[in-house]
CSV table of C-alpha atoms and ligand atoms in Angstrom, one decimal:
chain,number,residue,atom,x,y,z
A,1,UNK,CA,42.8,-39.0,-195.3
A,2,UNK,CA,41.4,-38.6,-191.6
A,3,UNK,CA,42.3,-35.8,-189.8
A,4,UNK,CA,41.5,-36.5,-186.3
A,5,UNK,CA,41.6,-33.5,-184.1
A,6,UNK,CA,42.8,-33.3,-180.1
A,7,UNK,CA,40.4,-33.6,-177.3
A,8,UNK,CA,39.9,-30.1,-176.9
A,9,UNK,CA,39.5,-28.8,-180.2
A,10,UNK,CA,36.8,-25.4,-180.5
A,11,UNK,CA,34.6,-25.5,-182.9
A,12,UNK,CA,36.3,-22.8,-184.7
A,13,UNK,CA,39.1,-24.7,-184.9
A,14,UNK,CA,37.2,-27.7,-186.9
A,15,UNK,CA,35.8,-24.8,-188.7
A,16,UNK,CA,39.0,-23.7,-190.1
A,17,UNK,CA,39.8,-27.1,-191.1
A,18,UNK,CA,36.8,-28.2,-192.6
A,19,UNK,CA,37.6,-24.4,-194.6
A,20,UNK,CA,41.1,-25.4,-195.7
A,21,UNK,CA,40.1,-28.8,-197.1
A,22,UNK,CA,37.0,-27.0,-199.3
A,23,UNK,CA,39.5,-24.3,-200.1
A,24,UNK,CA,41.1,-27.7,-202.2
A,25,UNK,CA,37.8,-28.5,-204.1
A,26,UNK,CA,37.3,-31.4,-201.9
A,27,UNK,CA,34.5,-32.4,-199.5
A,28,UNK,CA,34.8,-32.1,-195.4
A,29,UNK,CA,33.2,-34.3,-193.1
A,30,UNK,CA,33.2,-34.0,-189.6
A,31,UNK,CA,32.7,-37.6,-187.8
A,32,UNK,CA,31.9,-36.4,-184.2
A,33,UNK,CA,33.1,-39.6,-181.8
A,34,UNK,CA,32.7,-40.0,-178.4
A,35,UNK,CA,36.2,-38.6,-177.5
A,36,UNK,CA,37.2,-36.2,-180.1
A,37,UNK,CA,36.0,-35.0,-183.6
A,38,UNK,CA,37.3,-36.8,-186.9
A,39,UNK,CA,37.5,-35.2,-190.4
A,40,UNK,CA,37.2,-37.3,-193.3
A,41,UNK,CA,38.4,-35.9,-196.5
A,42,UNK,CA,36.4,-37.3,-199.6
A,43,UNK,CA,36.0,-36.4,-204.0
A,44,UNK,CA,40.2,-36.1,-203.4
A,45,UNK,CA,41.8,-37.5,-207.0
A,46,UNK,CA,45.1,-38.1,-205.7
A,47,UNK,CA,47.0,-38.6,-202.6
A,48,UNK,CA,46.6,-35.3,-199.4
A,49,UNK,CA,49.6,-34.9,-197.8
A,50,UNK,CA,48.3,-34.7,-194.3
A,51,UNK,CA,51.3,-32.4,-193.6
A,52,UNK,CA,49.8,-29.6,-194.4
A,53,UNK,CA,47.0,-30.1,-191.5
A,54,UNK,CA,49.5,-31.0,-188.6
A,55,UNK,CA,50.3,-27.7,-187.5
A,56,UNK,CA,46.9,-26.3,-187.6
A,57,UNK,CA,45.6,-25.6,-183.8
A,58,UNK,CA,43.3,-28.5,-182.6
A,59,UNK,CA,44.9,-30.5,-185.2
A,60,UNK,CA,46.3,-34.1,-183.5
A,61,UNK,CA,46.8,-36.3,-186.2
A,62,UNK,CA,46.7,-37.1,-190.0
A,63,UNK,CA,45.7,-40.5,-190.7
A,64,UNK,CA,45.8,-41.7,-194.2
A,65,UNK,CA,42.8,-44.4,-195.0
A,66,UNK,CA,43.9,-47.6,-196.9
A,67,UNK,CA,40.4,-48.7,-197.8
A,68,UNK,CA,38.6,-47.1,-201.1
A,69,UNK,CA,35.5,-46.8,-199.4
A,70,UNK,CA,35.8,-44.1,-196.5
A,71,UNK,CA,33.0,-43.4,-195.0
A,72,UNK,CA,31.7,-47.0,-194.2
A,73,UNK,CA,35.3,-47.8,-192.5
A,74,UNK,CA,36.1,-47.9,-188.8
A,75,UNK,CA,39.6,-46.2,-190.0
A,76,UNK,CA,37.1,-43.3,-190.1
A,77,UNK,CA,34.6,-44.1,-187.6
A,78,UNK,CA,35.7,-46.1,-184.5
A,79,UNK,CA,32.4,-46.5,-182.8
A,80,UNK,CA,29.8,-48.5,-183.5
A,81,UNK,CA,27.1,-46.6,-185.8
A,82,UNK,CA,23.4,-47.6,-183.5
A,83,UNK,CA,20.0,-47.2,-185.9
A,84,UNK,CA,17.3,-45.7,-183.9
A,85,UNK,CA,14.0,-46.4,-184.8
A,86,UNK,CA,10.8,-44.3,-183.6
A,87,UNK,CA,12.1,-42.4,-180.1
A,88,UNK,CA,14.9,-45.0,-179.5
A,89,UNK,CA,12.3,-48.0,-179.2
A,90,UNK,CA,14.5,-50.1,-181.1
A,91,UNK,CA,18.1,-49.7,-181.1
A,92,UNK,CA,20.2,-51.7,-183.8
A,93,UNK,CA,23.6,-52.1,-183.8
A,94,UNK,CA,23.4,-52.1,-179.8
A,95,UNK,CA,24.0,-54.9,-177.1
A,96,UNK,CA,20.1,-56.7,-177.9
A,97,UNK,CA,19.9,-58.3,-181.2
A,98,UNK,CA,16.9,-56.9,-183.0
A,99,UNK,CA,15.0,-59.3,-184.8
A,100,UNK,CA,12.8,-59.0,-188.3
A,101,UNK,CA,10.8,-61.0,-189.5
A,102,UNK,CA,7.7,-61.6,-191.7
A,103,UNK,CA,6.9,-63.4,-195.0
A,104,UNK,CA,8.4,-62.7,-197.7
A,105,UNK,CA,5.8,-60.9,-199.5
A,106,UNK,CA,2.6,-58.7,-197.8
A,107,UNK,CA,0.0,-61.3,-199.5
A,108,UNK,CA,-2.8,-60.1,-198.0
A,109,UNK,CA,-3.8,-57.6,-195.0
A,110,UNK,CA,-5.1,-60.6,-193.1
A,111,UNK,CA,-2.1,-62.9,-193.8
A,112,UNK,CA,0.6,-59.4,-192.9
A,113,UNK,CA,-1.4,-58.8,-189.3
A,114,UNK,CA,-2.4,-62.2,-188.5
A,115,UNK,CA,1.8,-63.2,-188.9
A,116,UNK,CA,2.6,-59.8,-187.6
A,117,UNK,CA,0.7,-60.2,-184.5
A,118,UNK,CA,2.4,-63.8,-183.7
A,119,UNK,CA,5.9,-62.7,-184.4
A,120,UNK,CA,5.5,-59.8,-182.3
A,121,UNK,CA,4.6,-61.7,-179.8
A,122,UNK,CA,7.5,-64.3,-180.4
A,123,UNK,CA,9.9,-61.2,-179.7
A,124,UNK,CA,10.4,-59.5,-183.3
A,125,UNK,CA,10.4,-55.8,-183.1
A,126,UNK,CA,10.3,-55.2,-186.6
A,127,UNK,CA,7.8,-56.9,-189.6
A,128,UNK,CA,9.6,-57.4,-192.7
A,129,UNK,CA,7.4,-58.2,-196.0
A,130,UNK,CA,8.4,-57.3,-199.7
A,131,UNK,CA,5.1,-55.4,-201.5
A,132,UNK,CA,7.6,-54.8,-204.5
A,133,UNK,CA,9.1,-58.3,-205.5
A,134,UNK,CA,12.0,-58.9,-207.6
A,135,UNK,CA,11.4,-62.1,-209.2
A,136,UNK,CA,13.5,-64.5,-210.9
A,137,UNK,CA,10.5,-65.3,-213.6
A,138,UNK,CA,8.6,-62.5,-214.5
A,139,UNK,CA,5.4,-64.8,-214.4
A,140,UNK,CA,6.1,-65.2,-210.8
A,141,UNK,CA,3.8,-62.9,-208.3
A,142,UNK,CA,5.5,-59.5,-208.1
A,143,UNK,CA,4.3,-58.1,-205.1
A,144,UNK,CA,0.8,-55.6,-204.9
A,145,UNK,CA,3.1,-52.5,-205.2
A,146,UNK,CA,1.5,-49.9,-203.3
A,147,UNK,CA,-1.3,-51.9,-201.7
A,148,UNK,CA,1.2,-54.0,-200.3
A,149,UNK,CA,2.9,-51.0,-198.3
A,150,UNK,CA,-0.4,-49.5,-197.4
A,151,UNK,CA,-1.3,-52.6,-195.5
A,152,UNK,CA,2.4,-52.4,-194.3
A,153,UNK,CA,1.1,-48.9,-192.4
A,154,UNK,CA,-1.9,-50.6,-191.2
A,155,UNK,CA,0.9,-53.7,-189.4
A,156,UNK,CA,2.4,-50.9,-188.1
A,157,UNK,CA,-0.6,-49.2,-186.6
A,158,UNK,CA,-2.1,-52.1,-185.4
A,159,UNK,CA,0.7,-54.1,-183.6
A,160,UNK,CA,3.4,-51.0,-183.3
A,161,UNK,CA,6.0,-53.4,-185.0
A,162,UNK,CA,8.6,-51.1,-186.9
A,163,UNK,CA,8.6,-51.9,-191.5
A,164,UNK,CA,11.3,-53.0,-193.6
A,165,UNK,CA,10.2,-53.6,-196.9
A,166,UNK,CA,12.1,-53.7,-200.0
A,167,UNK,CA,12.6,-50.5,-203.0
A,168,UNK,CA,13.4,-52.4,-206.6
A,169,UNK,CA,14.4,-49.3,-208.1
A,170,UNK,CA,14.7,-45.6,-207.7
A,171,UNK,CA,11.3,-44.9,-208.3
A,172,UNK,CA,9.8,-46.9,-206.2
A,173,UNK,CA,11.8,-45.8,-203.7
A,174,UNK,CA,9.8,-42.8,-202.9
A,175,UNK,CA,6.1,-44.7,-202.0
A,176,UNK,CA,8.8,-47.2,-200.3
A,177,UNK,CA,10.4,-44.7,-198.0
A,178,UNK,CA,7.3,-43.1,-197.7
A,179,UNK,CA,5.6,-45.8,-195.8
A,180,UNK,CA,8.5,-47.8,-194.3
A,181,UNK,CA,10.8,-47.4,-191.5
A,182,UNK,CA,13.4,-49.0,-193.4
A,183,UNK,CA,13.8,-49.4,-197.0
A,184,UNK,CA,15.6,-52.5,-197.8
A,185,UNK,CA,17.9,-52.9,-201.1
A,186,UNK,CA,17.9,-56.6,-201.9
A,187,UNK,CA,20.2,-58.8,-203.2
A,188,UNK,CA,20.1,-58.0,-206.9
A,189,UNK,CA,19.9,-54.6,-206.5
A,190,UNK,CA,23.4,-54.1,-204.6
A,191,UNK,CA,25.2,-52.7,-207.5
A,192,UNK,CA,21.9,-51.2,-208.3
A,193,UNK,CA,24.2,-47.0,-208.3
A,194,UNK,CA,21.0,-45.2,-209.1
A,195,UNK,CA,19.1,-47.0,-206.5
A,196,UNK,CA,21.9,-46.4,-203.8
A,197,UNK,CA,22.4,-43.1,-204.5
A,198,UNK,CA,18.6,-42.4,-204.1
A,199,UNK,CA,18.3,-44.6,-200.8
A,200,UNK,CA,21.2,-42.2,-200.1
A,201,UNK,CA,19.0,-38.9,-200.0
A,202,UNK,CA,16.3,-40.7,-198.0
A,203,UNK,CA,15.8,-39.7,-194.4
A,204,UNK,CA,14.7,-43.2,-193.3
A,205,UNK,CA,17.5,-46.3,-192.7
A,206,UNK,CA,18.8,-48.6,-195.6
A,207,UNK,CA,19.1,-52.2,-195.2
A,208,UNK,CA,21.5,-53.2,-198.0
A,209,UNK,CA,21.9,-56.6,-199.0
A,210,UNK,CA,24.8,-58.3,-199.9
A,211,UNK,CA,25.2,-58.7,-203.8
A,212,UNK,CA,25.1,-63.0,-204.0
A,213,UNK,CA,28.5,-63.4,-205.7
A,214,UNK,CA,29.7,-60.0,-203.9
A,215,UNK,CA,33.1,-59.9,-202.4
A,216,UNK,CA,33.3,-57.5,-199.1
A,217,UNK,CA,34.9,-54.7,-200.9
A,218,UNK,CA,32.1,-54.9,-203.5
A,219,UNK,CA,29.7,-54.6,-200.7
A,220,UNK,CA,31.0,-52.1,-198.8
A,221,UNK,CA,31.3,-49.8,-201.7
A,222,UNK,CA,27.5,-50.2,-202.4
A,223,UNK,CA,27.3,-48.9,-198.6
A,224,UNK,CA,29.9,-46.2,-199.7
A,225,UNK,CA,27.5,-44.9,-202.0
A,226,UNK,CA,24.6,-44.5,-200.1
A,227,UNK,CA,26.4,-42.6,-197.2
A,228,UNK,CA,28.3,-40.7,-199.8
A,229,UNK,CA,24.9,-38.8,-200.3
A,230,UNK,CA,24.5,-38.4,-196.8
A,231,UNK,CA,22.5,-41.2,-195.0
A,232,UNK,CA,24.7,-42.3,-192.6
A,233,UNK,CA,21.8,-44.8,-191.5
A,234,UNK,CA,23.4,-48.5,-193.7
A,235,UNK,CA,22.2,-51.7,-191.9
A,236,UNK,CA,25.1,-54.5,-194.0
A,237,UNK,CA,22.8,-57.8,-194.1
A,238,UNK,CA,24.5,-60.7,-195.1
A,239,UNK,CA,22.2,-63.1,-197.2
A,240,UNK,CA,24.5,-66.1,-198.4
A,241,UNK,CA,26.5,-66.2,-201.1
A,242,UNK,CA,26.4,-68.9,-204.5
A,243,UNK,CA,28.8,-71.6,-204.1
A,244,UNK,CA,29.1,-74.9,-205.5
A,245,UNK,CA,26.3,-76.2,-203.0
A,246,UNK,CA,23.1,-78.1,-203.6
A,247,UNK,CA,21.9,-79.2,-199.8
A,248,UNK,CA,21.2,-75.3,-199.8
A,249,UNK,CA,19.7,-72.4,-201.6
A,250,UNK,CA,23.0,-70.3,-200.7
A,251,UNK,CA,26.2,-70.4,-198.5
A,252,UNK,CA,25.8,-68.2,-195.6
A,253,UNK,CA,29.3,-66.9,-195.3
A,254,UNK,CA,29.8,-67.0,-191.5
A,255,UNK,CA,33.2,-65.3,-191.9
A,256,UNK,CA,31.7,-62.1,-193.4
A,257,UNK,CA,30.2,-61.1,-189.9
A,258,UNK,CA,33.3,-60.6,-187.9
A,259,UNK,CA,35.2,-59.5,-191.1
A,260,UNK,CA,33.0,-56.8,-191.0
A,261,UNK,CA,32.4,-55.8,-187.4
A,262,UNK,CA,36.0,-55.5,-187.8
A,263,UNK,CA,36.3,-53.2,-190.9
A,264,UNK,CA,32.7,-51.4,-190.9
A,265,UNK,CA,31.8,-49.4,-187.8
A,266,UNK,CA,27.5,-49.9,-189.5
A,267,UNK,CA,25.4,-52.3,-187.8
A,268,UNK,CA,25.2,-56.0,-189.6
A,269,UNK,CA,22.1,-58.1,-189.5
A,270,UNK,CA,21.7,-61.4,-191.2
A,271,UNK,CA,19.3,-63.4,-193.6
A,272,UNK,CA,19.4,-67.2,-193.2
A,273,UNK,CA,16.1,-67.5,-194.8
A,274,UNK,CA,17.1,-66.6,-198.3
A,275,UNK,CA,20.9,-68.2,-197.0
A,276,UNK,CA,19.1,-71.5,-196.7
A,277,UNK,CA,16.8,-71.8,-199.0
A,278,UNK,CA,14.9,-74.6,-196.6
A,279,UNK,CA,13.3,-74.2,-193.5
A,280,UNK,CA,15.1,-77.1,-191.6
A,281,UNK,CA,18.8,-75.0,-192.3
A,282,UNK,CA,16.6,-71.3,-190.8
A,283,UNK,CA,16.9,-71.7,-187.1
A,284,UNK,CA,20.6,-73.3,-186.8
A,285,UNK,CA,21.9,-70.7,-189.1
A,286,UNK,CA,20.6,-67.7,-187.3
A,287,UNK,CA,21.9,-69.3,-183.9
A,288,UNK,CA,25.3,-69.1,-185.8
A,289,UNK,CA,25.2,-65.7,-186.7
A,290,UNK,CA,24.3,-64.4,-183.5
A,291,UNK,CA,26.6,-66.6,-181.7
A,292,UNK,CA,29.1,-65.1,-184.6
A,293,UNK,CA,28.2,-61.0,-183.2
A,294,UNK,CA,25.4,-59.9,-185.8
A,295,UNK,CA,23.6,-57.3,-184.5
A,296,UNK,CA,20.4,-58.2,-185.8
A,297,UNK,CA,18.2,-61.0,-187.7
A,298,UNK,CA,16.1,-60.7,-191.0
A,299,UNK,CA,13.7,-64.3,-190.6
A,300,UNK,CA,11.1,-65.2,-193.3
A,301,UNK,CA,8.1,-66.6,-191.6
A,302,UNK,CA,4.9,-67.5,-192.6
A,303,UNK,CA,0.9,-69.5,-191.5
A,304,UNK,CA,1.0,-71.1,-194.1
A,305,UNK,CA,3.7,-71.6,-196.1
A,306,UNK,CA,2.3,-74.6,-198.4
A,307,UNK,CA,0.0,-71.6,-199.7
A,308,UNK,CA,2.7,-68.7,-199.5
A,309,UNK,CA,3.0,-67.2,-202.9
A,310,UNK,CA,7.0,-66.3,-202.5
A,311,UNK,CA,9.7,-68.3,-200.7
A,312,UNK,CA,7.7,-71.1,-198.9
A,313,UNK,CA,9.8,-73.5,-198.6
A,314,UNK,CA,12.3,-71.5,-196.7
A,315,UNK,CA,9.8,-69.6,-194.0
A,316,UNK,CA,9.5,-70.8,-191.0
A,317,UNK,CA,6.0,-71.9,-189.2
A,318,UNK,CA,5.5,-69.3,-186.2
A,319,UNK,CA,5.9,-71.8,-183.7
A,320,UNK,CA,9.0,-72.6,-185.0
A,321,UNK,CA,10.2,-68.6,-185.5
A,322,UNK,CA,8.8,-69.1,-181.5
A,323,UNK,CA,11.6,-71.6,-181.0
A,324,UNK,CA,14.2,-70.2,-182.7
A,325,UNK,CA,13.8,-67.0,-180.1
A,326,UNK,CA,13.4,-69.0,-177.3
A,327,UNK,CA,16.4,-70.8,-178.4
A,328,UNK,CA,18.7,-67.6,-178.7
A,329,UNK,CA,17.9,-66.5,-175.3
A,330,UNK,CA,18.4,-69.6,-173.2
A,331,UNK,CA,21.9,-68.9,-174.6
A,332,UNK,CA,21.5,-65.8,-172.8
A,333,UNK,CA,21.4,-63.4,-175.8
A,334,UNK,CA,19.2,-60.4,-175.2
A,335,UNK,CA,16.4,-60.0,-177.8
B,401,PEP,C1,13.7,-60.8,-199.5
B,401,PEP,O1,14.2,-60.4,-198.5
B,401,PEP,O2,12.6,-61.3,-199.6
B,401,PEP,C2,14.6,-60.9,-200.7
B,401,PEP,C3,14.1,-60.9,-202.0
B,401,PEP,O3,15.9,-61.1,-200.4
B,401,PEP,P1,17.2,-61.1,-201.3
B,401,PEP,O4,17.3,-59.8,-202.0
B,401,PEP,O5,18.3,-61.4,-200.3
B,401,PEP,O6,17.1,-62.3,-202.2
B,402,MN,MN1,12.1,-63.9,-199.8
């Protein structure tokens, strides 16, 4: 249930709301839009009768919510949700699309600034590199953990390029949040509850993943959790799905990006990287999804990616990751 109230409600009167939905043993909260003030209820088992709200002063409207998840809906939240990083430098979820990109893994501090310095250049505003990796084999390189994200801080510092790098559980997810901008949840991890609920009680920005055989409710109740601890900062990043295909790692599902800048007011990046699996799939994918409405890109890229010890054959060369942005704004999208 949404209560919305009118354009002129006090704040006493959202007060007194907010008091008579408690008074039920359920939780308030108060989505402030640009026009007027929403109140979601949430923790109800079992149908509100709005009724009893609609003759409250301030009170407009009840508005029961169809969806399970609540918070992540634009039946709750009509306006876009914008991710601000550093003092509004970056501004995902806006009208520029915000490009990440990196390798997949921090290999080395030479390797992170040397790519760093050429993707920034390229246009990228933020470095993406995993220093935990969740590996298929468990003889594959993991990631150097800790090292990894100092050398992360050191990007940062150096080039002034904002960090997403990914948590592969709850525990990890304190060094992680400690040194990134954005902690990223990956693909495996989507239905990961513990680890949702923790990104949920960090003060930095999720980027969730979609599960690879998730369907959209699925992956908007992953969301669902980590706002219902109180981040409201969810990037959705669509990744590919598994299908029946071999000419590709994954199946990016174009569809998902206007199915969910239709249902989710959060920001939605994609991954054609892990989508593709190859590097020759990379750039025409990511034209598609921008040309589709994502707000934002997630790009593996690498100098070397013969030698790259995690998702070579799917990075792009810099020059090419050069391209691909010259590519999106000759058809005039802002980056
Ligand atoms: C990654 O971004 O490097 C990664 C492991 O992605 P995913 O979780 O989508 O496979
Ligand atoms: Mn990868």
């Amino acid at each position: 249930m949404l209560i919305v109230m009118s354009k002129g409600a006090t704040a006493e009167e959202i007060e007194v709301v907010i008091k008579r939905i408690e008074a039920h043993g359920w939780q308030a909260k108060p989505i402030p839009g640009g026009e007027r003030t929403a109140i979601g209820i949430l923790r109800n088992h079992g149908p509100v009768d709005g009724a009893m709200f609609l003759g409250m002063p301030g009170v407009r409207d009840a508005i029961p919510v169809s969806k399970p998840y609540k918070l992540v809906s634009r039946e709750m939240k009509r306006e876009n949700t914008t991710i601000s990083l550093g003092n509004g430098d970056v501004i995902i979820g806006g009208d520029k699309i915000v490009v990440a990109a990196g390798p997949c893994a921090v290999e080395s501090e030479k390797q992170a600034i040397s790519i760093a310095e050429s993707v920034k250049k390229s246009g990228a505003a933020i470095f993406r590199a995993g220093a935990f990796k969740p590996r298929t084999s468990p003889y594959a390189f993991q990631g150097l953990g800790k090292k990894g994200l100092q050398i992360l801080s050191k990007v940062r510092e150096e080039t002034g390029l904002f960090i997403v790098s990914e948590a592969t559980d709850h525990e990890v997810c304190d060094v992680v949040e400690k040194y990134a901008d954005i902690i990223q949840i990956g693909t495996r991890n989507m239905q990961n509850y513990r680890l949702l609920k923790r990104a949920g009680q960090a003060k930095k920005p999720v980027l969730l993943k979609r599960g690879m055989s998730a369907t959209m409710d699925e992956f908007f109740m992953a969301a669902e959790y980590i706002m219902s601890e109180g981040n409201d900062q969810v990037i959705m990043c669509e990744r590919g799905i598994r299908t029946f295909t071999k000419h590709s790692r994954n199946t990016l599902d174009i569809n998902a990006i206007p199915f969910m800048l239709k249902t989710t007011h959060l920001p939605v990046m994609v991954d054609p990287s892990h989508a593709a699996g190859r590097r020759d799939q990379v750039t025409a994918l990511a034209r598609a999804s921008v040309a589709a409405g994502c707000h934002g890109l997630l790009v593996e890229v690498h100098n070397a990616p013969d030698q790259a010890m995690s998702d070579g054959p799917q990075s792009l060369l810099p020059e090419e990751f050069d391209d691909l942005i010259k590519g999106l704004k000759a058809m005039n999208f802002q980056v």
